[in-house]
Amino acid sequence: MAGPKAFAAAIALSLLAAAAPAKAQSPLPEGIQIGLSTDNVSITAGFSGADLTIFGSLENPDPLVARQNRYDVIVVLEGPPRPVVVRRKDRVLGVWVNLDSEAFENVPMSYSVATTRPLQDITEPNSYKQLSLGASNLYMQPADPGDSPATIEEFTAALRERKTATGLYSENVGGVQFLSQNLFRATVRLAPNVPVGTHKARAFLFKSGLFIKESSAQLEIRKSGFEQSIFRVAHDYSFLYGVFAISLAMLTGWLGRLIFRKD
Amino acid sequence: MGIYLPIAEISVNVFVLLAMGAAVGFLSGMFGVGGGFLITPLLIFYNIPPAIAVATGANQVIASSFSGALSHMKRGTLDFKLGGVLLAGGIVGSTGGIFVFGFLRQLGQLDLFISLSYVVLLGTVGTIMLIESVSVLRATRSGAAPVLKKSGQHNWIHRLPLKMRFRASKLFVSVIPVLGLGASIGFLSSVTGVGGGFIMVPALIYLLKVPTNVVIGTSLFQIIFTSAFTTLVHASTNQTVDVMLAFILMAGGVAGAQYGAKAGQRLRGEQLRALLALLVLAVAIRLAIDLFVTPPNLYSLSGAGLN
């Protein structure tokens, strides 16, 4: 049977930079700033994914380095952290059963990366690890650290693979573009099933492969619309919601009999 | 036309759901069953998470059994006392089922358990019905008179203590099997989303020897309350009832049921039962295949401690 078809909805997400003009005095250290024009984004029920644009600027860039394209920027939009259980199916008497599982704490629900160049061209794998930057370098904290390292490694890999397959972890190489020497624009992908909650946008500045500075901003993603109200009522007033569901069913049954009755 | 289901959190085609509701309504009108045992597997095939398919299936069953029970009440073919005792058992069974449901969900075994229950349940009931109806069809074809059970015949159930009189059903029977039957169907209802009519009806006829004319009305009466209770508890403990989904299915269902009832009048009882048996077996086989085929993804993620 056909899978659920996400409905496209035009959505405008424009996040403007808070302009940060800096005095061009040569000895000052380089910095990076990103700004969001709004601190919350509402997505409707038919949301089928979108690109989120974040503007930012470099402070005190060295014109020579900039001309040689030796500044690199990586922008990350990280979803709220949640506990996650990864389960593996195995065959038991021919039937596929969820057998082994591993629980992780504080796993970012989503993780979208935009970069100026492929990650391996920007800096060393070690510095990514130190910064815990990039979906493959994110540290997944197991709930039970006593489990064997091989098991933890296997389930961590499966967790990343599943998140990438569902579009929640994504990488947009070339998604950061310099518009001028100072100004850059980053495009990160929001998956159709982007989690609601507080997202953290972070920008990392590299100069000739060396990490210089980081800046961050927060963004609230909310769902809006009729469907979202139903969801909220179902969770906040679950008993009344149940009563409503039953009454609706009885009313439909009664009306159905009134309209179509034959006796 | 796409519509976003608020609880299932996916977009679906509203016409597919209406057609699904109408088709199941048609069949349920034709065979005189609630249709929950068809709706839930169909929803699972349509990628609705099994936990939501079960709870929403229970909600949908209320609509069809309520409208059915109304007609039987008018005709006086409803034994309230028998229904009440069945219901008392049903509430106990249903409560137990909800706990098992939540526990399995935490273990990550809920989907498997639902599929397995359906395969066993539908497989058994379908096979028994098929054998029974085919033998009746053969007997009538060869001209032999069908063997009827004598009304005076008693089985072990009628020797149990704590007897109670049910006037409308002209029955004097122990309350233990009645409560037990209600409880097992309540349990099934909360774990699998079925109303249980397709088990209740034969059980009342063959085990308790309730007259056939009051069986369907009484079974529908008790199913309304068991399903309503199941819906309420699922809504307040698991938040898995999707009103939007249930309403679309009901709307299709009540319309389909009327045409089904008309079509059913043209077929003979044993022919109907043979067809229903084949349908039930087909659903069971389809669910069984999914259990044995290597899944595309061996790994799955779920929120821990949530839900």
XYZ file of N, CA and C in Angstrom, chain A residues 20-194:
525
model
N 25.910 42.974 12.243
C 26.916 43.234 13.265
C 28.126 43.905 12.618
N 28.001 45.161 12.375
C 29.117 45.848 11.726
C 30.294 45.996 12.698
N 31.394 45.620 12.232
C 32.561 45.676 13.099
C 33.601 46.609 12.515
N 34.280 47.258 13.375
C 35.340 48.162 12.928
C 36.492 47.330 12.386
N 36.966 47.666 11.211
C 38.029 46.894 10.598
C 39.399 47.319 11.136
N 39.687 46.869 12.326
C 41.008 47.149 12.878
C 41.777 45.851 12.898
N 42.876 45.840 12.196
C 43.549 44.595 11.871
C 43.883 43.677 13.053
N 44.394 44.128 14.188
C 44.835 43.156 15.193
C 43.690 42.472 15.940
N 42.470 42.962 15.777
C 41.353 42.357 16.520
C 41.138 40.912 16.087
N 40.790 40.015 17.025
C 40.580 38.610 16.657
C 39.290 38.442 15.844
N 39.293 37.419 14.974
C 38.100 37.148 14.181
C 36.988 36.594 15.083
N 35.759 36.889 14.688
C 34.610 36.343 15.427
C 33.547 35.955 14.441
N 32.494 35.348 14.940
C 31.383 34.968 14.073
C 30.081 35.248 14.800
N 29.101 35.712 14.069
C 27.795 36.016 14.657
C 26.702 35.429 13.766
N 25.695 34.861 14.392
C 24.505 34.547 13.588
C 23.306 35.180 14.265
N 22.357 35.540 13.461
C 21.173 36.174 14.027
C 19.929 35.575 13.431
N 18.901 35.498 14.232
C 17.615 34.997 13.751
C 16.613 36.136 13.858
N 15.832 36.329 12.824
C 14.881 37.445 12.832
C 13.708 37.138 13.762
N 13.503 35.866 14.036
C 12.386 35.476 14.887
C 12.898 34.383 15.812
N 12.315 34.273 16.995
C 12.780 33.188 17.848
C 11.806 32.025 17.870
N 10.761 32.107 17.043
C 9.935 30.909 16.902
C 9.367 30.767 15.501
N 9.234 29.527 15.094
C 8.745 29.201 13.762
C 7.555 28.282 13.938
N 6.439 28.606 13.270
C 5.266 27.731 13.349
C 5.161 26.944 12.064
N 4.998 25.639 12.192
C 4.775 24.851 10.988
C 3.366 24.274 11.055
N 2.734 24.193 9.905
C 1.355 23.708 9.878
C 1.355 22.195 9.739
N 0.164 21.625 9.839
C 0.023 20.168 9.855
C 0.510 19.529 8.558
N 0.301 20.239 7.428
C 0.696 19.653 6.153
C 2.161 19.842 5.815
N 2.955 20.302 6.777
C 4.363 20.598 6.560
C 5.101 19.428 5.930
N 5.783 19.695 4.815
C 6.478 18.594 4.147
C 7.970 18.860 4.062
N 8.474 19.571 5.030
C 9.899 19.869 5.030
C 10.167 21.222 4.399
N 11.242 21.841 4.767
C 11.580 23.142 4.205
C 13.053 23.399 4.433
N 13.539 24.430 3.746
C 14.902 24.869 4.007
C 14.838 26.079 4.919
N 15.671 26.082 5.916
C 15.719 27.203 6.842
C 16.992 27.980 6.537
N 16.840 29.271 6.313
C 18.014 30.088 5.985
C 18.436 30.891 7.198
N 19.703 30.802 7.507
C 20.253 31.549 8.632
C 21.349 32.456 8.083
N 21.272 33.718 8.414
C 22.319 34.640 7.978
C 23.301 34.868 9.116
N 24.508 35.152 8.745
C 25.521 35.420 9.768
C 26.645 36.248 9.188
N 27.500 36.691 10.069
C 28.616 37.509 9.577
C 29.900 37.183 10.326
N 31.005 37.420 9.635
C 32.313 37.285 10.270
C 32.701 38.639 10.832
N 33.328 38.617 11.968
C 33.835 39.871 12.518
C 35.344 39.922 12.283
N 35.784 41.047 11.886
C 37.209 41.297 11.660
C 37.887 40.247 10.804
N 37.326 39.924 9.624
C 38.023 38.937 8.799
C 39.299 39.535 8.211
N 40.292 38.721 8.057
C 41.526 39.133 7.390
C 41.261 39.110 5.892
N 41.324 40.241 5.208
C 40.950 40.275 3.782
C 41.775 39.308 2.936
N 43.002 39.127 3.290
C 43.865 38.244 2.515
C 43.379 36.800 2.606
N 43.093 36.366 3.846
C 42.605 35.004 4.073
C 41.261 34.815 3.380
N 40.433 35.837 3.480
C 39.104 35.753 2.881
C 39.215 35.601 1.370
N 40.155 36.341 0.762
C 40.304 36.276 -0.689
C 40.755 34.887 -1.135
N 41.531 34.233 -0.286
C 42.017 32.891 -0.643
C 41.019 31.801 -0.240
N 39.825 32.209 0.186
C 38.772 31.254 0.602
C 39.262 30.307 1.693
N 40.010 30.844 2.626
C 40.495 29.954 3.676
C 39.647 30.037 4.954
N 38.592 30.837 4.914
C 37.632 30.810 6.021
C 36.567 29.761 5.710
N 36.271 28.938 6.680
C 35.194 27.957 6.503
C 34.187 28.101 7.633
N 32.930 27.919 7.288
C 31.875 28.037 8.304
C 31.022 26.756 8.275
N 30.741 26.271 9.454
C 29.818 25.129 9.577
C 28.656 25.584 10.460
N 27.447 25.441 9.965
C 26.273 25.823 10.748
C 25.471 24.552 11.063
N 25.077 24.447 12.325
C 24.347 23.260 12.771
C 23.032 23.699 13.392
N 21.947 23.040 13.038
C 20.693 23.255 13.743
C 20.371 21.957 14.473
N 20.411 22.037 15.794
C 20.294 20.831 16.606
C 18.946 20.820 17.307
N 18.214 19.720 17.156
C 16.892 19.593 17.775
C 16.992 19.321 19.260
N 15.878 19.365 19.967
C 15.879 19.121 21.408
C 16.350 17.705 21.738
N 17.084 17.546 22.841
C 17.562 16.209 23.219
C 16.474 15.384 23.899
N 16.415 14.118 23.558
C 15.419 13.198 24.137
C 16.064 11.838 24.353
N 15.510 11.058 25.282
C 15.985 9.666 25.390
C 15.439 8.833 24.228
N 16.233 7.902 23.751
C 15.840 7.067 22.613
C 16.221 5.623 22.910
N 15.355 4.685 22.508
C 15.693 3.270 22.602
C 15.869 2.737 21.189
N 17.003 2.085 20.934
C 17.245 1.446 19.641
C 17.022 -0.049 19.837
N 16.202 -0.629 18.957
C 15.929 -2.064 19.081
C 16.371 -2.790 17.829
N 16.838 -4.018 18.001
C 17.232 -4.823 16.847
C 16.353 -6.044 16.758
N 15.857 -6.310 15.552
C 15.036 -7.503 15.324
C 15.937 -8.684 15.014
N 15.576 -9.833 15.570
C 16.269 -11.072 15.242
C 15.232 -12.154 15.030
N 15.685 -13.213 14.344
C 14.750 -14.301 14.046
C 14.628 -15.234 15.223
N 13.387 -15.453 15.681
C 13.136 -16.449 16.714
C 12.080 -17.381 16.148
N 12.455 -18.639 15.905
C 11.549 -19.616 15.305
C 10.930 -19.067 14.013
N 11.766 -18.398 13.224
C 11.288 -17.903 11.939
C 10.600 -16.553 11.994
N 10.230 -16.098 13.196
C 9.515 -14.826 13.316
C 10.496 -13.728 13.727
N 10.333 -12.554 13.106
C 11.216 -11.428 13.445
C 10.724 -10.751 14.702
N 11.573 -10.755 15.733
C 11.186 -10.235 17.042
C 12.202 -9.184 17.477
N 11.718 -8.098 18.090
C 12.628 -7.131 18.706
C 13.324 -7.815 19.873
N 14.631 -8.005 19.757
C 15.302 -8.776 20.794
C 16.207 -7.876 21.636
N 17.337 -7.454 21.043
C 18.271 -6.634 21.809
C 17.890 -5.171 21.697
N 18.215 -4.427 22.744
C 17.956 -2.991 22.679
C 19.009 -2.256 23.487
N 19.153 -0.980 23.175
C 20.102 -0.136 23.883
C 19.436 1.231 24.043
N 19.440 1.744 25.264
C 18.832 3.052 25.497
C 19.914 4.123 25.521
N 19.599 5.261 24.930
C 20.524 6.396 24.944
C 19.842 7.604 25.571
N 20.637 8.431 26.230
C 20.103 9.658 26.845
C 20.465 10.853 25.970
N 19.635 11.882 26.048
C 19.956 13.175 25.419
C 20.392 13.074 23.959
N 19.685 12.295 23.186
C 19.997 12.212 21.763
C 19.291 13.367 21.054
N 20.021 14.204 20.291
C 19.331 15.273 19.563
C 18.329 14.664 18.587
N 17.075 15.139 18.675
C 16.031 14.583 17.827
C 16.317 14.824 16.355
N 16.959 15.965 16.069
C 17.328 16.238 14.689
C 18.689 16.918 14.698
N 19.366 16.890 13.555
C 20.701 17.459 13.492
C 21.011 17.777 12.038
N 20.819 19.037 11.673
C 21.056 19.432 10.280
C 22.320 20.273 10.200
N 23.184 19.895 9.288
C 24.464 20.575 9.140
C 24.538 21.237 7.771
N 25.082 22.437 7.718
C 25.390 23.085 6.441
C 26.846 23.523 6.501
N 27.575 23.300 5.424
C 29.000 23.622 5.436
C 29.400 24.357 4.165
N 30.566 25.017 4.214
C 31.088 25.672 3.012
C 31.687 24.653 2.057
N 32.331 23.623 2.621
C 32.978 22.598 1.794
C 32.729 21.251 2.446
N 33.079 20.126 1.781
C 32.944 18.822 2.440
C 33.679 18.816 3.774
N 33.093 18.178 4.759
C 33.639 18.210 6.123
C 35.110 17.811 6.170
N 35.487 16.761 5.388
C 36.871 16.277 5.493
C 37.874 17.292 4.936
N 37.399 18.259 4.147
C 38.311 19.274 3.597
C 38.496 20.448 4.545
N 37.645 20.566 5.561
C 37.700 21.769 6.394
C 38.739 21.638 7.501
N 38.656 20.542 8.247
C 39.651 20.362 9.305
C 39.842 18.879 9.610
N 40.700 18.580 10.575
C 41.069 17.209 10.935
C 39.912 16.492 11.629
N 39.800 15.161 11.454
C 38.760 14.405 12.181
C 38.835 14.622 13.693
N 40.073 14.794 14.191
C 40.221 14.950 15.636
C 39.543 16.204 16.187
N 39.660 17.296 15.428
C 39.064 18.520 15.964
C 37.541 18.448 15.884
N 36.992 17.705 14.899
C 35.538 17.495 14.885
C 35.118 16.755 16.130
N 35.950 15.753 16.485
C 35.635 14.948 17.643
C 35.646 15.810 18.907
N 36.663 16.664 19.008
C 36.765 17.537 20.183
C 35.563 18.476 20.282
N 35.128 18.961 19.106
C 34.003 19.899 19.100
C 32.657 19.159 19.160
N 32.710 17.815 19.031
C 31.506 16.997 18.921
C 30.623 17.544 17.800
N 31.264 17.730 16.653
C 30.616 18.398 15.526
C 30.414 17.422 14.368
N 29.215 17.404 13.826
C 28.888 16.500 12.727
C 28.155 15.281 13.262
N 27.183 14.788 12.467
C 26.337 13.684 12.939
C 27.172 12.471 13.323
N 28.284 12.229 12.607
C 29.067 11.034 12.903
C 29.989 11.243 14.103
N 30.105 12.486 14.576
C 30.951 12.735 15.743
C 30.157 13.042 17.005
N 28.834 13.072 16.853
C 27.994 13.338 18.019
C 28.196 12.229 19.035
N 28.359 12.597 20.271
C 28.496 11.567 21.294
C 27.106 11.137 21.752
N 26.819 9.842 21.573
C 25.541 9.298 22.027
C 25.776 8.647 23.386
N 25.103 9.215 24.379
C 25.362 8.782 25.749
C 24.487 7.584 26.107
N 25.086 6.388 26.278
C 24.257 5.233 26.611
C 23.683 5.350 28.025
N 22.439 4.915 28.200
C 21.804 5.015 29.524
C 22.480 4.069 30.501
N 22.995 2.943 29.966
C 23.683 1.985 30.824
C 25.108 1.830 30.300
N 26.057 2.598 30.858
C 27.423 2.571 30.326
C 28.105 1.228 30.563
N 27.490 0.338 31.347
C 28.088 -0.953 31.653
C 28.021 -1.946 30.494
N 27.225 -1.644 29.461
C 27.123 -2.570 28.339
C 28.435 -2.650 27.572
N 28.610 -3.762 26.868
C 29.877 -3.968 26.170
C 30.069 -2.902 25.093
N 31.320 -2.420 24.934
C 31.571 -1.332 23.983
C 31.159 -1.705 22.566
N 31.323 -2.987 22.207
C 30.961 -3.406 20.849
C 29.466 -3.222 20.618
N 28.648 -3.590 21.627
C 27.191 -3.446 21.510
C 26.832 -1.980 21.387
N 27.426 -1.159 22.267
C 27.109 0.269 22.249
C 27.461 0.855 20.891
N 28.622 0.440 20.349
C 29.061 0.968 19.061
C 28.084 0.572 17.952
N 27.655 -0.698 17.993
C 26.733 -1.191 16.967
C 25.420 -0.403 16.992
N 24.861 -0.208 18.192
C 23.576 0.475 18.282
C 23.708 1.972 18.031
N 24.876 2.547 18.372
C 25.094 3.961 18.062
C 25.074 4.160 16.550
N 25.765 3.232 15.848
C 25.803 3.323 14.383
C 24.395 3.176 13.815
N 23.609 2.241 14.371
C 22.243 2.019 13.888
C 21.385 3.252 14.138
N 21.599 3.884 15.298
C 20.840 5.092 15.638
C 21.114 6.194 14.623
N 22.405 6.409 14.302
C 22.763 7.436 13.312
C 22.185 7.092 11.948
N 22.272 5.809 11.590
C 21.805 5.381 10.271
C 20.306 5.628 10.132
N 19.526 5.275 11.182
C 18.073 5.460 11.148
C 17.703 6.937 11.069
N 18.412 7.751 11.863
C 18.140 9.186 11.879
C 18.447 9.802 10.512
N 19.540 9.338 9.880
C 19.897 9.859 8.564
C 18.865 9.403 7.536
N 18.439 8.129 7.635
C 17.493 7.586 6.661
C 16.154 8.313 6.724
N 15.754 8.774 7.899
C 14.474 9.471 8.004
C 14.629 10.979 7.777
N 15.843 11.404 7.431
C 16.053 12.817 7.079
C 16.222 13.724 8.286
N 16.226 13.153 9.476
C 16.351 14.003 10.661
C 17.797 14.447 10.862
N 18.732 13.597 10.465
C 20.142 13.994 10.475
C 20.524 14.228 9.022
N 20.893 15.463 8.711
C 21.219 15.724 7.315
C 22.451 16.597 7.204
N 23.050 16.543 6.038
C 24.257 17.313 5.797
C 24.090 18.025 4.467
N 24.329 19.310 4.444
C 24.179 20.079 3.220
C 25.526 20.706 2.883
N 26.317 19.949 2.113
C 27.643 20.449 1.731
C 27.454 21.574 0.720
N 28.114 22.684 0.966
C 27.927 23.838 0.090
C 26.719 24.657 0.506
N 26.112 24.294 1.631
C 24.933 25.000 2.127
C 25.269 26.346 2.760
N 26.547 26.570 3.018
C 26.949 27.892 3.531
C 27.669 28.628 2.415
N 27.181 29.816 2.084
C 27.799 30.598 1.008
C 28.130 31.979 1.522
N 29.312 32.446 1.128
C 29.675 33.824 1.478
C 29.042 34.764 0.471
N 28.311 35.748 0.978
C 27.689 36.722 0.084
C 28.629 37.898 -0.132
N 29.441 38.166 0.857
C 30.484 39.172 0.728
C 31.620 38.690 1.613
N 32.596 39.552 1.835
C 33.687 39.135 2.690
C 33.198 38.812 4.105
N 32.175 39.548 4.582
C 31.702 39.374 5.953
C 30.461 38.498 6.063
N 29.608 38.675 5.100
C 28.269 38.120 5.258
C 28.168 36.718 4.657
N 27.541 35.792 5.397
C 27.294 34.467 4.818
C 25.848 34.043 5.050
N 25.443 33.087 4.220
C 24.074 32.586 4.312
C 24.149 31.060 4.411
N 23.477 30.499 5.409
C 23.493 29.047 5.592
C 22.092 28.495 5.371
N 22.000 27.393 4.630
C 20.707 26.754 4.388
C 20.726 25.370 5.022
N 19.906 25.203 6.090
C 19.817 23.885 6.718
C 18.453 23.294 6.414
N 18.396 21.970 6.336
C 17.140 21.315 5.976
C 16.325 20.976 7.213
N 15.033 21.294 7.131
C 14.098 20.862 8.174
C 13.336 19.670 7.595
N 13.445 18.520 8.234
C 12.758 17.325 7.748
C 11.250 17.482 7.969
N 10.423 16.771 7.176
C 8.963 16.874 7.362
C 8.532 16.521 8.787
N 9.283 15.621 9.426
C 8.941 15.217 10.785
C 9.826 15.909 11.815
N 10.228 17.135 11.509
C 11.100 17.891 12.417
C 10.434 17.970 13.797
